[in-house]
XYZ file of C-alpha atoms in Angstrom:
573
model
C 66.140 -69.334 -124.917
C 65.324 -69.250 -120.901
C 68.382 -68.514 -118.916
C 70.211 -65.473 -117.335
C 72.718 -64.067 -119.846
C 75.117 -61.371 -119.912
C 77.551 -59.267 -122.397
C 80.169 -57.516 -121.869
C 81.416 -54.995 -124.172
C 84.965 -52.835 -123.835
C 85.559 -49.184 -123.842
C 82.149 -48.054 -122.277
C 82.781 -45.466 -120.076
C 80.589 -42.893 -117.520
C 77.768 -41.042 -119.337
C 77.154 -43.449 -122.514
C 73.576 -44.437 -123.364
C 72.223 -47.924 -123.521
C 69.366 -49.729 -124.229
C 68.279 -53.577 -123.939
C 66.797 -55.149 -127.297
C 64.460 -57.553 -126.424
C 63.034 -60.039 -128.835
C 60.803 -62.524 -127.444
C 59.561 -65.400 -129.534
C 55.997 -65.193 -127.909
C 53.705 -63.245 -130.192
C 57.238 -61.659 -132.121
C 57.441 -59.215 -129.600
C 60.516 -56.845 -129.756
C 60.836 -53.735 -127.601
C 63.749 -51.290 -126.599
C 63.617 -51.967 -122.654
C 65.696 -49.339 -120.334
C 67.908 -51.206 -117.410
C 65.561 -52.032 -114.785
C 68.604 -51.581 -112.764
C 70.405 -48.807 -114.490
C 71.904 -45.908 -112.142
C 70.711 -42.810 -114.186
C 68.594 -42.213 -117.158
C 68.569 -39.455 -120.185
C 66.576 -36.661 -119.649
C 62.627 -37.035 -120.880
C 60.999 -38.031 -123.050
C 64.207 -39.471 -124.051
C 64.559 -42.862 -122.303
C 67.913 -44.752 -122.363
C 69.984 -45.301 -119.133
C 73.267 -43.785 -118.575
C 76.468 -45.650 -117.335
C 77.018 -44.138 -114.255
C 79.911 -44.047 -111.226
C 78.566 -44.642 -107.975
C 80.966 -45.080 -105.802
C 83.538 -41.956 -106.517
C 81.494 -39.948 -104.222
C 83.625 -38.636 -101.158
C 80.796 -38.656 -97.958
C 81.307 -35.900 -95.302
C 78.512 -37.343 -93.172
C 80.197 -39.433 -90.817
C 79.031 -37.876 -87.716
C 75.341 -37.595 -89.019
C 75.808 -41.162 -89.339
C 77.245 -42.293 -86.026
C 74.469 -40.079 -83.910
C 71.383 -41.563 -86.524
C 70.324 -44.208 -83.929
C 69.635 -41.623 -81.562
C 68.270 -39.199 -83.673
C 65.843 -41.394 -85.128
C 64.677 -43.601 -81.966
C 60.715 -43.052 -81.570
C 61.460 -41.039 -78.475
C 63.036 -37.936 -80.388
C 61.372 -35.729 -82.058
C 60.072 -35.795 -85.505
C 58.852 -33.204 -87.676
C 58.722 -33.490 -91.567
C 58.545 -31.291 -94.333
C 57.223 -33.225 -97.197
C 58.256 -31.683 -100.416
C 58.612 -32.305 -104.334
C 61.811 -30.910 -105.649
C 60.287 -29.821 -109.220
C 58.083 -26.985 -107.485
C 59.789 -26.676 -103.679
C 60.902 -23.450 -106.016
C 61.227 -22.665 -109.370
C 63.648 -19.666 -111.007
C 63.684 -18.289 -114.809
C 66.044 -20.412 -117.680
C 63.970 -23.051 -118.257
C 62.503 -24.619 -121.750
C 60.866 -22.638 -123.823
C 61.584 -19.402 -121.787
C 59.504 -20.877 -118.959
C 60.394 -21.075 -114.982
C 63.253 -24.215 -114.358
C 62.852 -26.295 -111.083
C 66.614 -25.934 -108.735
C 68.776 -28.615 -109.352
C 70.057 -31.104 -106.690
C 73.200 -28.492 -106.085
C 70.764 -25.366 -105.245
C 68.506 -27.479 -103.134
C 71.476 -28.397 -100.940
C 71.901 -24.959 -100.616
C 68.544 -23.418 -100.641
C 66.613 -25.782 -99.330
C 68.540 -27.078 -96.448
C 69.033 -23.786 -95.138
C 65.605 -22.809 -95.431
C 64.189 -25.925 -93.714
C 67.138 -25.907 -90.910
C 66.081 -22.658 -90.140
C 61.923 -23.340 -89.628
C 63.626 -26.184 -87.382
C 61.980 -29.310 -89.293
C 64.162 -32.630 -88.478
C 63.683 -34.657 -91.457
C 62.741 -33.552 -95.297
C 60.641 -36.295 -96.974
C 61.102 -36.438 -101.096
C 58.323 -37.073 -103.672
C 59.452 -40.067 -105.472
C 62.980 -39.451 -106.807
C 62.823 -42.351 -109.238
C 63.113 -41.871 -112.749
C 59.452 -41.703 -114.397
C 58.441 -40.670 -117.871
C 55.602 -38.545 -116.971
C 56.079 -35.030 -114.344
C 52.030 -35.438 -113.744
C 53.029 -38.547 -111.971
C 54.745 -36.992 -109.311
C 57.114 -39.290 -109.603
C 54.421 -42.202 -108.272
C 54.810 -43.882 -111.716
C 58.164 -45.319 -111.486
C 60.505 -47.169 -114.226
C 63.783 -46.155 -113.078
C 63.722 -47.904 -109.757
C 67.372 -47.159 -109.383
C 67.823 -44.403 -110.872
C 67.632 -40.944 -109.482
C 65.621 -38.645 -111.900
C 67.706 -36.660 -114.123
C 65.370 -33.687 -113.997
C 67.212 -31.772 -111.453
C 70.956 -33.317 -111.788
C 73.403 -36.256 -111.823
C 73.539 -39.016 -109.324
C 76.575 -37.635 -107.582
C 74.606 -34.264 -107.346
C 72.029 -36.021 -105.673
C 74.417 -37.445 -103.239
C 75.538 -33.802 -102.245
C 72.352 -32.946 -102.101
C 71.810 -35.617 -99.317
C 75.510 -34.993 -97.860
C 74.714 -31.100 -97.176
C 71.458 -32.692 -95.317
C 73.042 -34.775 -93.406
C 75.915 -32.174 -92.371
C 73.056 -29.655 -91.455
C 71.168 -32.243 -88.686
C 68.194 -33.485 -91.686
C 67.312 -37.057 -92.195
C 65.969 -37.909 -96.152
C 63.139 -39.991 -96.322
C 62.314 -41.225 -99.606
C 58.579 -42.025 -100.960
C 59.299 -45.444 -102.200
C 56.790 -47.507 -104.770
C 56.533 -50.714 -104.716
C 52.986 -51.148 -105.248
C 52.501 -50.350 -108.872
C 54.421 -49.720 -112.201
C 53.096 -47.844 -115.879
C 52.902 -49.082 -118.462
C 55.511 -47.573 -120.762
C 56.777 -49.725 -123.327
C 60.405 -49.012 -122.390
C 60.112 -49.733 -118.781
C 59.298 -53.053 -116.361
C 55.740 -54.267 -119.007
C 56.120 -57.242 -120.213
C 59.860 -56.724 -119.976
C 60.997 -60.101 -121.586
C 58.043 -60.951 -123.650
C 56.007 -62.422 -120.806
C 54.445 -61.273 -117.795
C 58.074 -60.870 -115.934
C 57.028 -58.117 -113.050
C 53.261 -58.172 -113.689
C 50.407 -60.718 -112.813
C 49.464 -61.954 -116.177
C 45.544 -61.568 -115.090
C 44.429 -58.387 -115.123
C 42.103 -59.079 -112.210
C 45.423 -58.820 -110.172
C 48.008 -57.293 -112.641
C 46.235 -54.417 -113.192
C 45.603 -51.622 -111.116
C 41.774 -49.330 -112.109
C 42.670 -46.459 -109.793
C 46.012 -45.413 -111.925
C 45.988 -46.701 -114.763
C 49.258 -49.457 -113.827
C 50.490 -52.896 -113.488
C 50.626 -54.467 -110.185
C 53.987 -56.470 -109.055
C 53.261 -60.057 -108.447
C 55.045 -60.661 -105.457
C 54.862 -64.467 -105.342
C 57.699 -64.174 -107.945
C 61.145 -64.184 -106.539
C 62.597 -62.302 -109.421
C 60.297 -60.094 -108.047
C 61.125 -59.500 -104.446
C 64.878 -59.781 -105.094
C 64.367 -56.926 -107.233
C 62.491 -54.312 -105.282
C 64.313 -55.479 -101.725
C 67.402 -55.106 -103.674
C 66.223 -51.899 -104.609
C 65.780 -50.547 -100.998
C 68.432 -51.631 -99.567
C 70.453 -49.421 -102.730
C 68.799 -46.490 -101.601
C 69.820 -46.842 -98.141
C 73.386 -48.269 -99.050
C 74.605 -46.009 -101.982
C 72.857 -42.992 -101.045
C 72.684 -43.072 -97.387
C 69.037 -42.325 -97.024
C 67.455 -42.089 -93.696
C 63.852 -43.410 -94.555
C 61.318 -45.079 -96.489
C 57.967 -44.259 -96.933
C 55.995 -46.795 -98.816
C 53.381 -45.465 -100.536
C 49.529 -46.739 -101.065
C 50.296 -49.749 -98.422
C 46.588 -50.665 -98.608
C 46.108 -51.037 -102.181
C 48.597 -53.827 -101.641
C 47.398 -55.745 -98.671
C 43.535 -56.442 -100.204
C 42.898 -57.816 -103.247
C 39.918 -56.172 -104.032
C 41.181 -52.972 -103.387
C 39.277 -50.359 -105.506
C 37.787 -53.469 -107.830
C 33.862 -54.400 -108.048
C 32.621 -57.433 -107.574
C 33.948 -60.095 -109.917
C 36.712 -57.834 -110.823
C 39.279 -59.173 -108.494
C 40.112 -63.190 -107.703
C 40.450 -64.263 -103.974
C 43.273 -65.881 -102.569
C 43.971 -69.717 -101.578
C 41.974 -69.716 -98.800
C 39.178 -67.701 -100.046
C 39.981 -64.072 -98.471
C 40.651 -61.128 -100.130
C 44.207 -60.364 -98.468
C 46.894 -60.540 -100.867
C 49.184 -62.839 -98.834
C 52.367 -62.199 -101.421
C 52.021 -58.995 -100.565
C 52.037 -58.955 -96.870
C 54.443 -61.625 -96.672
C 57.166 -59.506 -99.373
C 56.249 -56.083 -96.703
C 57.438 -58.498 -93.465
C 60.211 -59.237 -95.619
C 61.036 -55.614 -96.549
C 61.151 -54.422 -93.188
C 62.869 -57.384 -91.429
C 66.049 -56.726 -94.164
C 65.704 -53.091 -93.610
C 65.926 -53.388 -89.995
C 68.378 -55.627 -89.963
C 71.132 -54.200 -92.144
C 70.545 -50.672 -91.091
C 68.705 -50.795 -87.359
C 68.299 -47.229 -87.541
C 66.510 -46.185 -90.606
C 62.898 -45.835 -90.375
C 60.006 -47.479 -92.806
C 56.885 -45.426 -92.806
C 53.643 -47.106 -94.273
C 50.887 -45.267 -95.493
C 48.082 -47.212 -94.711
C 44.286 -45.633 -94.853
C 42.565 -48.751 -93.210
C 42.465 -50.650 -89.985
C 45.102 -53.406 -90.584
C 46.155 -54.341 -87.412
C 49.724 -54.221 -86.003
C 51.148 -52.559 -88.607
C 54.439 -51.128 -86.670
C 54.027 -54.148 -84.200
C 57.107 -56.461 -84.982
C 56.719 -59.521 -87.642
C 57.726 -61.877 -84.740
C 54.465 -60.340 -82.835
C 52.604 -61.373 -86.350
C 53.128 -57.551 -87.087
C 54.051 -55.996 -90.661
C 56.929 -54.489 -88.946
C 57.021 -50.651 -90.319
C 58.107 -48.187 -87.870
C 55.347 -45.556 -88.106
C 52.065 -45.439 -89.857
C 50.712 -42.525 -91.452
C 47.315 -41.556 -89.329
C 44.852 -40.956 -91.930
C 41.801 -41.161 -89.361
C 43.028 -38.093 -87.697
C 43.912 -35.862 -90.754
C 40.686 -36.856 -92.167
C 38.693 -36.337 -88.449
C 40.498 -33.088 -88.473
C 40.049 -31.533 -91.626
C 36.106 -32.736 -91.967
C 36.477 -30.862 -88.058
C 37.800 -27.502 -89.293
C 36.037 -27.057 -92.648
C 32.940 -26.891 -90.256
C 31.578 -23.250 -89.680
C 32.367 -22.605 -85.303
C 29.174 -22.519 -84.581
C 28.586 -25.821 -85.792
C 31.702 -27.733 -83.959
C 29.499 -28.502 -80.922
C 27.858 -30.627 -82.862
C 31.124 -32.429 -84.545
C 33.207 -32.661 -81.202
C 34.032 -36.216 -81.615
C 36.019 -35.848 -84.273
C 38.795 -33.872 -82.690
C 38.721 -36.699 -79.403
C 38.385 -39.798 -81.143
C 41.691 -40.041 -81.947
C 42.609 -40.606 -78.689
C 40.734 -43.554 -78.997
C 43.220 -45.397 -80.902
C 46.202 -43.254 -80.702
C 48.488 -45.652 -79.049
C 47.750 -48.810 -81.086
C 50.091 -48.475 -83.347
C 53.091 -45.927 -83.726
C 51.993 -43.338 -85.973
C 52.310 -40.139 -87.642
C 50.047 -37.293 -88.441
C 50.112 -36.187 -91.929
C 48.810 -33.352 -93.435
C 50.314 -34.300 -96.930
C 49.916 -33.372 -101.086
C 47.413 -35.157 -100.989
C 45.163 -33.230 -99.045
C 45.645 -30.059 -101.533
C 45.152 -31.392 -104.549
C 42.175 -32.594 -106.891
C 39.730 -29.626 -106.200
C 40.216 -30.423 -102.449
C 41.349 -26.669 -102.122
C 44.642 -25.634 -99.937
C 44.542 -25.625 -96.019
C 44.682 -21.526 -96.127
C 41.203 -22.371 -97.969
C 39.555 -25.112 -95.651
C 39.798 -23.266 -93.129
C 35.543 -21.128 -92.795
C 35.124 -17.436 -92.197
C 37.048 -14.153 -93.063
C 40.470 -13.830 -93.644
C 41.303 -13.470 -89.688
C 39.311 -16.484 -89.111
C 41.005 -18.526 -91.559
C 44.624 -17.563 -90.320
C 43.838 -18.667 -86.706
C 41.792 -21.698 -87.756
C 45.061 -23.085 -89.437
C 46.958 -21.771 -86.532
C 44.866 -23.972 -84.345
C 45.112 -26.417 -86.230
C 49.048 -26.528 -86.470
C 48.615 -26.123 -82.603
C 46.814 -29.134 -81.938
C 48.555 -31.179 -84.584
C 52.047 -30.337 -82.701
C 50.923 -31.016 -79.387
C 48.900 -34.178 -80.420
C 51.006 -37.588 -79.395
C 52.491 -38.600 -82.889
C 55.462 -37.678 -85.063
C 54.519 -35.005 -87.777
C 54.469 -34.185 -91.549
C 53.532 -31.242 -92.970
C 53.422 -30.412 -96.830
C 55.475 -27.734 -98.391
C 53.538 -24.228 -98.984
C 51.213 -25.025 -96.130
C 53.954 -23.517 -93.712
C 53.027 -20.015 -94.939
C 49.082 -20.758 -96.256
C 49.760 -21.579 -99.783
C 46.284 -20.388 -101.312
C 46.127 -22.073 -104.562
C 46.159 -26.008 -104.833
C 49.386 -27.195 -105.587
C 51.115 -27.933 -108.924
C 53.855 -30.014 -110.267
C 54.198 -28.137 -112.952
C 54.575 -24.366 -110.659
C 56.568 -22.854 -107.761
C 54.574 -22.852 -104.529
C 53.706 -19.064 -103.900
C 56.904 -17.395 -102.133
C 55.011 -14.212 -103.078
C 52.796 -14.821 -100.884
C 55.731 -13.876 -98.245
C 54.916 -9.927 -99.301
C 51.753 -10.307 -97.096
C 51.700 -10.061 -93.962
C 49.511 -12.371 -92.649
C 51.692 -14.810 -94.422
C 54.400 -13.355 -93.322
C 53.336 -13.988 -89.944
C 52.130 -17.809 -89.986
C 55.517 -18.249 -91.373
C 56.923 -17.171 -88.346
C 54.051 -18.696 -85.875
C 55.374 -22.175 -87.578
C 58.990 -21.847 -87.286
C 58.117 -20.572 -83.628
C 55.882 -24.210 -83.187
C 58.683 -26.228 -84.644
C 61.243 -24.940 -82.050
C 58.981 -25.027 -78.658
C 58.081 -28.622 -79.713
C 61.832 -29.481 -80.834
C 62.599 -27.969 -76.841
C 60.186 -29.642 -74.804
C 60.876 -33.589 -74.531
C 57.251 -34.152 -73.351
C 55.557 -33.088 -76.805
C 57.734 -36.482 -78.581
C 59.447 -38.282 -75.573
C 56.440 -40.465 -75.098
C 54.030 -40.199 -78.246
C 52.769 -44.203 -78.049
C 51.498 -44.796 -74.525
C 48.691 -42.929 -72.128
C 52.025 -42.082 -69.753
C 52.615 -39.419 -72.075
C 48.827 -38.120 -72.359
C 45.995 -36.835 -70.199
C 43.026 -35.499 -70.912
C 42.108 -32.525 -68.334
C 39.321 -31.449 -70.884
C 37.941 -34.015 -72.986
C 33.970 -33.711 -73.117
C 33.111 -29.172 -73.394
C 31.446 -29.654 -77.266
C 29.398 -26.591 -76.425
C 32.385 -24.001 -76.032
C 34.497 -26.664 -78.574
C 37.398 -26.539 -76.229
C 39.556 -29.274 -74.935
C 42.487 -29.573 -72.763
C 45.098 -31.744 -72.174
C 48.777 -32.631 -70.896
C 51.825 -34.040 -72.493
C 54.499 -35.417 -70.083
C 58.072 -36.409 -70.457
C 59.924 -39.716 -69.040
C 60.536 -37.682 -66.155
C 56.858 -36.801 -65.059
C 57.714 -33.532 -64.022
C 58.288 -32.210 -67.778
C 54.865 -31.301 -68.909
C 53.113 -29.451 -71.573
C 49.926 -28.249 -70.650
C 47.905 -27.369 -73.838
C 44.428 -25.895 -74.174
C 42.881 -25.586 -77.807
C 39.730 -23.340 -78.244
C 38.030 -23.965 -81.322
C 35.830 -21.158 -81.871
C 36.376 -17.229 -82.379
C 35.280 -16.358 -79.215
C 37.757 -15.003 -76.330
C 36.456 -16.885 -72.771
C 37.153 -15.201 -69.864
C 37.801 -16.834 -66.155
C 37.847 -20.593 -68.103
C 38.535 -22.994 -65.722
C 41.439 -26.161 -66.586
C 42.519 -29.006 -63.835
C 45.872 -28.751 -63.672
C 48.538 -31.747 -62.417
C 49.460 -29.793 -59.698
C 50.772 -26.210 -57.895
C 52.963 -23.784 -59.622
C 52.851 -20.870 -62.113
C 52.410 -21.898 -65.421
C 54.166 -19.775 -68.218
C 52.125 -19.258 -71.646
C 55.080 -20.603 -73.511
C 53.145 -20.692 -76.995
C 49.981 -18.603 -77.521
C 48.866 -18.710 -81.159
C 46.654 -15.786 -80.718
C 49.634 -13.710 -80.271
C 49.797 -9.906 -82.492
C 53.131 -11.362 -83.544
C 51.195 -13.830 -85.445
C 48.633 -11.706 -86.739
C 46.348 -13.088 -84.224
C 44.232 -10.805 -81.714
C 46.845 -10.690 -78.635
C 44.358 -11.696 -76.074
C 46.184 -14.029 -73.230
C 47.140 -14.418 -69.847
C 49.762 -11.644 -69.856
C 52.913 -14.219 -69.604
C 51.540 -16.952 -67.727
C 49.053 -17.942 -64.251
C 49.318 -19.455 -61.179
C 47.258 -22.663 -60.269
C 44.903 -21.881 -57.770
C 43.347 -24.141 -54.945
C 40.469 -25.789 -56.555
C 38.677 -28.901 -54.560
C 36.734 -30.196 -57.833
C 40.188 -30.791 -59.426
C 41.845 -34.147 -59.491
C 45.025 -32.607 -57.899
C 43.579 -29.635 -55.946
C 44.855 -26.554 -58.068
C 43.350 -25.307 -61.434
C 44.110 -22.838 -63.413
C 41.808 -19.568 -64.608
C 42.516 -19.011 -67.895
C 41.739 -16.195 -70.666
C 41.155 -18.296 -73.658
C 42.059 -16.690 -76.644
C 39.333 -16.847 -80.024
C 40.473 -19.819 -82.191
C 43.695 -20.425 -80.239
C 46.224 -22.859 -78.773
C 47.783 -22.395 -75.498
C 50.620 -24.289 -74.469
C 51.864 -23.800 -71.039
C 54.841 -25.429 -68.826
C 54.985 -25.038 -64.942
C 57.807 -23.789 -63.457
C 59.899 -26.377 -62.085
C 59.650 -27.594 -58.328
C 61.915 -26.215 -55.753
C 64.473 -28.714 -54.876
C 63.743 -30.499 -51.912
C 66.918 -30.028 -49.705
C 68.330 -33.674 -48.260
C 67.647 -34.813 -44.960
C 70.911 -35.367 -43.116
């Protein structure tokens, strides 16, 4: 029989295990289903939900909460440490004898101090949703609102998030609403029909992973995922959402041959469900909670996707900027003496950097799947590898954009990373590691301190290119300026391992201009070559403004430097 029903049965208290019988009279189906909403789930591979109190928790994160709409405006600064909880670290007492990942409690403790110290602003969390399988990374979601029970208890997660928010760091969660598996216990063919999924495979079905697609026309459907991110921000007071694999859901034939995928009603291949639930998302986000951010990861062109949906837009706050983290990487991985041939890659960013508002990313993604760590990118000898990812860091920080930066990379993880393994702490015991450690928590603060490196990251007011166009020494130059035009940045990135003497850089205008960042510096196991503290601008008549500077460029460096502020003018009486 059609219909919703309900049960209710006496004396069920916290902690009890449940399960849904279903028995469907279409092909005598009968399956044990989990609660598609259930709070918390048993521990895999066991797979019943858990009754579970959510609203016993006693926040402490009032003031985090009031000063969030500040925090989080696009003119503040962002910096992100992405992270999955099963491997941030890992400590002896586990199954079988083996390592055991931290629970929620010793990540509140470990963790946040760890990343308030580097001076990251937000964390961002590998999916947290219960899923069946750890090789998922949590990407292959059935507990939608339920918080995994790998590492704790939903009020241990709430802590978790509490001791964040009393320490000054937003959450962001990587949310999925793109794709589901299909474990018989979870969301497939949940009633004995096609309830979540497209019945079709040519749309239900999704080659790339191995899952079922939502169908978003239904409204079962979009009541239940909206529902579902608005819990997230409501019950655990999370500060973001990153949806994941955006573009998979905006075309139809995303990843599919010819034949394999059906058009829509006018003939095109945009899902128009989909983009119509996404507006939807973010307008109901936005307007019960104004200041939490939605993040889309989106690897294609789409157009306006954090313009507003009244401006047609899909209304996301940031977008992740794939072009440049691929433009980058491709950039780096080239041997120096081959940059001057590749020396569009690290301009053309600026090409389209203030369409939309985005991020840069240098995510999991990009060490995974035989595509080697950054440590390992990065051509040459040890030295050369150390300041090539130095450089790059450099650039990255000083490039307009908020930033994201994947856990391990901080201190040159060499091996790919693994769900199933610590990232390599050891590692610390070197000192070259030792020492990129400390040239990152060294970035994070200068950029944290210096409005014009965040203040304006979406417009050409907070850019200028002094150096666009040397590809033969790979070197280029640039400015980043505050609202108040008189806070600059002046950075200067030199791409290959050779130290340039007397180099010439336009500069905005007269002063001395302190080397506030050199990351070339013997404190960061670099070479130490620099401009002893800072230079003066000289007169210079081919320069914009009249005064350049005459720098010592460092081999495979970054140079930021800030002018001394102008005497004060006094009043004419």
């Amino acid at each position: 029989m059609q219909g919703v029903w309900e049960i209710f049965l006496p004396g069920i208290g916290e902690g009890e295990a449940y399960k849904y019988e279903v028995r469907s009279r279409f092909n005598d189906f009968s399956a044990d289903k989990a609660d598609p909403y259930g709070f918390f789930a048993e521990y895999r591979p066991q797979t019943a939900s858990i009754v579970a109190d959510l609203d016993s928790y006693e926040w402490g994160d009032g003031e985090w909460l009031s000063k969030r709409p500040e925090r989080q405006a696009l003119d503040k600064p962002m910096s992100i440490y992405e992270l999955h909880l099963g491997s941030w670290r890992r400590v002896p007492g586990g199954e079988d004898g083996r390592d055991r990942p931290l629970t929620y409690g010793e990540l509140a403790h470990d963790l946040v101090s760890y990343v308030k110290d580097m001076g990251f602003t937000h964390i961002e969390l590998l999916p947290i949703s219960e899923h069946p399988f750890d090789g998922s990374w949590g990407y292959q979601t059935i507990g939608y609102y339920a918080v995994t029970s790998r590492y704790g208890t939903p009020r241990d997660f709430m802590y978790f998030v509490d001791q964040c928010h009393r320490n000054g760091i937003g959450v962001i969660l990587d949310w999925v609403p793109a794709h589901f598996p299909k474990d018989i216990h979870g969301l497939n063919y949940f009633d004995g029909t096609h309830l979540y999924e497209h019945a079709d495979p040519r749309l239900g079905e999704h080659p790339d992973w191995g899952t079922l697609v939502f169908n978003f026309g239904r409204s079962e459907v979009r009541n239940f995922l909206l529902s579902n991110a608005l819990f997230w921000l409501d019950k655990y007071h999370i500060d973001g959402l990153r949806v994941d694999a955006v573009a998979s859901m905006l075309y139809l034939d995303y990843s599919r041959e010819a034949g394999a995928w059906l058009p829509n009603r006018f003939g095109g291949r945009e899902n128009l469900e989909a983009i119509d639930f996404l507006k939807l998302f973010n307008d109901l986000v936005h307007g019960e909670h104004p200041e939490v951010l939605t993040m889309a990861e989106e690897s294609t062109s789409w157009p306006m996707v954090t313009r507003p949906t009244f401006l047609g837009g899909l209304g996301f706050d940031l977008k992740w900027n794939m072009g440049w983290m691929h433009d980058m990487l491709d950039y780096m991985a080239n041997d120096p003496i081959y940059r001057r041939y590749h020396h569009n890659l690290i301009t053309f960013s600026l090409m389209y950097a203030f369409n939309e508002n985005f991020l840069l990313p240098l995510s999991h993604d990009e060490v995974v799947h035989l595509k080697k760590s950054l440590i390992n990118k990065m051509p040459g000898d040890e030295w050369k590898q150390f300041a090539g990812l130095r450089a790059l860091f450099g650039y990255m920080f000083t490039h307009p954009g908020k930033k994201l930066l994947f856990m391990g990379a901080e201190f040159g993880m060499r091996s790919e990373w693994s769900e199933a393994r610590s990232i390599e702490w050891d590692l610390l015991g070197q000192d070259p590691h030792l020492r990129l450690l400390q040239y990152v928590r060294d970035l994070l603060h200068v950029y944290a301190n210096n409005p014009a490196l965040w203040e304006i990251d979406n417009s050409w007011d907070g850019f200028q290119w002094l150096a666009a166009n040397d590809n033969e020494n790979s070197v280029i130059a640039f400015v980043r300026r505050a609202k108040d035009a008189d806070d600059m940045v002046v950075v200067v990135c030199n791409f290959t391992p050779v130290a340039r003497q007397g180099y010439r850089v336009p500069v905005p205008r007269a002063g001395y201009y302190r080397e506030i960042l050199n990351s070339d510096a013997g404190d960061y196991w670099g070479s130490n070559v620099g401009n002893y503290g800072g230079v003066g601008a000289l007169p210079d008549e081919w320069a914009e403004s009249g005064y350049a500077l005459n720098l010592t460029l460092p081999p495979m460096s970054v140079l930021l430097l800030k002018p001394d502020p102008l005497p004060e003018v006094p009043e004419e009486r």
